[in-house]
Short mmCIF file of C-alpha atoms in Angstrom, two decimals:
data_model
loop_
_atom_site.label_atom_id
_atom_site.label_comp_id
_atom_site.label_asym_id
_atom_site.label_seq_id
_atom_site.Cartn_x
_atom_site.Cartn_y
_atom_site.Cartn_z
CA UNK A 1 0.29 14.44 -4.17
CA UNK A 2 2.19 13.73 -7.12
CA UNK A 3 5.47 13.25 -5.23
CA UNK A 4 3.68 10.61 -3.25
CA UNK A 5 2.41 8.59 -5.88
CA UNK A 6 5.44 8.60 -7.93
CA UNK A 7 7.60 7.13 -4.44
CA UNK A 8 5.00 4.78 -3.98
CA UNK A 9 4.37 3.58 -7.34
CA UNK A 10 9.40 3.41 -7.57
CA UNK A 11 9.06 1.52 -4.64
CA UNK A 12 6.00 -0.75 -4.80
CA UNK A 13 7.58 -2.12 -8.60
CA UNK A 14 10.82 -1.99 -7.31
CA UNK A 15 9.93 -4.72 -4.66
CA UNK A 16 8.73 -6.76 -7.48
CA UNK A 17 11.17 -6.55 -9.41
CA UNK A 18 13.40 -7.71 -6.55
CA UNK A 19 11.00 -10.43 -5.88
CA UNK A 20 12.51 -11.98 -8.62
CA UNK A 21 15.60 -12.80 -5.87
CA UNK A 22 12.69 -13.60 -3.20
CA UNK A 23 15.09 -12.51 -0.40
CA UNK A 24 15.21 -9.17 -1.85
CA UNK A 25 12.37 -8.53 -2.14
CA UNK A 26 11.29 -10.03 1.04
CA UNK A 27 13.98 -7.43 2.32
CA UNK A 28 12.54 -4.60 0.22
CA UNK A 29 8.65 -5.39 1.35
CA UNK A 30 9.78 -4.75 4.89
CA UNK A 31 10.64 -1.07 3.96
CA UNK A 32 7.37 -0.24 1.55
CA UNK A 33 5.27 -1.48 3.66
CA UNK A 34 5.98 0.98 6.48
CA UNK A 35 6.44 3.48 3.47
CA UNK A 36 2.99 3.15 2.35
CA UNK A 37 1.65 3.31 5.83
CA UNK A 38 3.03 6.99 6.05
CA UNK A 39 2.08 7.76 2.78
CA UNK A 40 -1.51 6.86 3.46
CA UNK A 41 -1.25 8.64 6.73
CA UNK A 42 -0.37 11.80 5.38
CA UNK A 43 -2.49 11.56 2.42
CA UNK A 44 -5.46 11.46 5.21
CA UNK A 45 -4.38 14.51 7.19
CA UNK A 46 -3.41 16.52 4.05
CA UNK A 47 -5.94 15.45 1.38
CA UNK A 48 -8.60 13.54 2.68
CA UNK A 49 -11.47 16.69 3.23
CA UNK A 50 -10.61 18.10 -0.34
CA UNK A 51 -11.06 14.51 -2.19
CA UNK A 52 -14.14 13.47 -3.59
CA UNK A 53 -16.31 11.05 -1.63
CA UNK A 54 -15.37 8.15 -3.94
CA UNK A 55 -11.80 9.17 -3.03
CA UNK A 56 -12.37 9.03 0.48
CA UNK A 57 -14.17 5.74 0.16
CA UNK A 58 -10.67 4.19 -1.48
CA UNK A 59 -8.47 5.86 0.64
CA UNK A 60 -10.69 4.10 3.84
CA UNK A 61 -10.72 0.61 2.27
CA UNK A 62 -7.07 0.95 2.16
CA UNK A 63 -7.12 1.73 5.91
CA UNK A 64 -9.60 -1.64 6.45
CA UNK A 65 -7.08 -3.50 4.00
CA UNK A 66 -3.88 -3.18 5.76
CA UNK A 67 -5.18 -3.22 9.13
CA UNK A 68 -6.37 -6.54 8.31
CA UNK A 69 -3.60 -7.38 6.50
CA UNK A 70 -1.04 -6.59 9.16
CA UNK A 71 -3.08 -8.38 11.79
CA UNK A 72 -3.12 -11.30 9.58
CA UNK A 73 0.79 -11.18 8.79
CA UNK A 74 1.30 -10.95 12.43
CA UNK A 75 -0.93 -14.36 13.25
CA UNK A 76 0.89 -16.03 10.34
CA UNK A 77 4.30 -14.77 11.98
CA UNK A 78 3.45 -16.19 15.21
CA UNK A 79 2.61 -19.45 14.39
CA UNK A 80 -1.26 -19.01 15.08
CA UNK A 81 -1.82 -19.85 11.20
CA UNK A 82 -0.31 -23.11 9.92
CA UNK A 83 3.15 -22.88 8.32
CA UNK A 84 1.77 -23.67 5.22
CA UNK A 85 -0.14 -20.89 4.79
CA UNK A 86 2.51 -18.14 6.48
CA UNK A 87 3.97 -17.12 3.30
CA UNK A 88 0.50 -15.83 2.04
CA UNK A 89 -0.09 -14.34 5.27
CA UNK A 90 3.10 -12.72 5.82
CA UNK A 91 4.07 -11.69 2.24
CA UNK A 92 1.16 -12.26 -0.51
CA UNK A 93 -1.46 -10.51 1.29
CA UNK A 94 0.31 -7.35 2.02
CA UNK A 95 2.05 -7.22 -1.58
CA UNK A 96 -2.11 -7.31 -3.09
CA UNK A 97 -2.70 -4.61 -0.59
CA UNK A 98 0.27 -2.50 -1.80
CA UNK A 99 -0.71 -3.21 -5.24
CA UNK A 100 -4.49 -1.40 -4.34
CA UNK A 101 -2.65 1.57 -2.57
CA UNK A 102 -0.53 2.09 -5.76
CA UNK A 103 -4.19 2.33 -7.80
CA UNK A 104 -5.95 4.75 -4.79
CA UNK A 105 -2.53 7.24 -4.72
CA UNK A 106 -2.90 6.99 -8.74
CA UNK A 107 -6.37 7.60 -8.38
CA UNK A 108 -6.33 10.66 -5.90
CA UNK A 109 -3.02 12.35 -7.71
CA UNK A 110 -5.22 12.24 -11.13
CA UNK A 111 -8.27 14.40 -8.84
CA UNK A 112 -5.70 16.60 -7.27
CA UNK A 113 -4.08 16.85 -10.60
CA UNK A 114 -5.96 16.22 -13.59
CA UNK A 115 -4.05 18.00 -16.16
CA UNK A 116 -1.20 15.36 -15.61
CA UNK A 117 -1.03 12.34 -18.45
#
């Protein structure tokens, strides 16, 4: 769990610190995103019956969070949101989501390791 937290927490700060180029980090967004997705995905299979039920809890917001994110970015893509708002859809949105998956894999690698920091 600790090896998954530590990738997602490189990769999550990485992309904002490439935000600072916006095309960068645009780039860079397109590969955590899918990133976190697995992470999540195997943090549910592996984890999710050992964690406490306040774990679980975060770990299925997440799940409500990006699905709704990522049907949001894809309206926003597709023109069925105005262009004004596309950039929130498509990029803000799923960054704030990221940043709450960086606190539940922080969260869950403190249960599963509590001895750490």
């Amino acid at each position: 769990m600790r090896f998954f937290h530590i990738i997602n927490r490189f990769c999550f700060f990485a992309t904002l610190l490439l935000y600072t180029t916006i095309f960068m980090g645009m780039y860079a967004q397109i590969v955590l995103g899918p990133l976190q997705l697995l992470i999540a995905t195997s943090i549910t299979f592996l984890y999710f019956k050992k964690l406490a039920k306040n774990l679980q809890n975060l770990i299925l917001y997440y799940w409500l969070f990006a699905i709704t994110a990522l049907i949001i970015a894809f309206l926003g893509w597709n023109d069925y949101i105005s262009d004004d708002l596309t950039i929130i859809t498509v990029f803000i949105i799923p960054m704030m989501v990221a940043a709450y998956f960086v606190y539940v894999t922080y969260r869950i690698n403190k249960f599963i390791n509590p001895k750490e920091e």
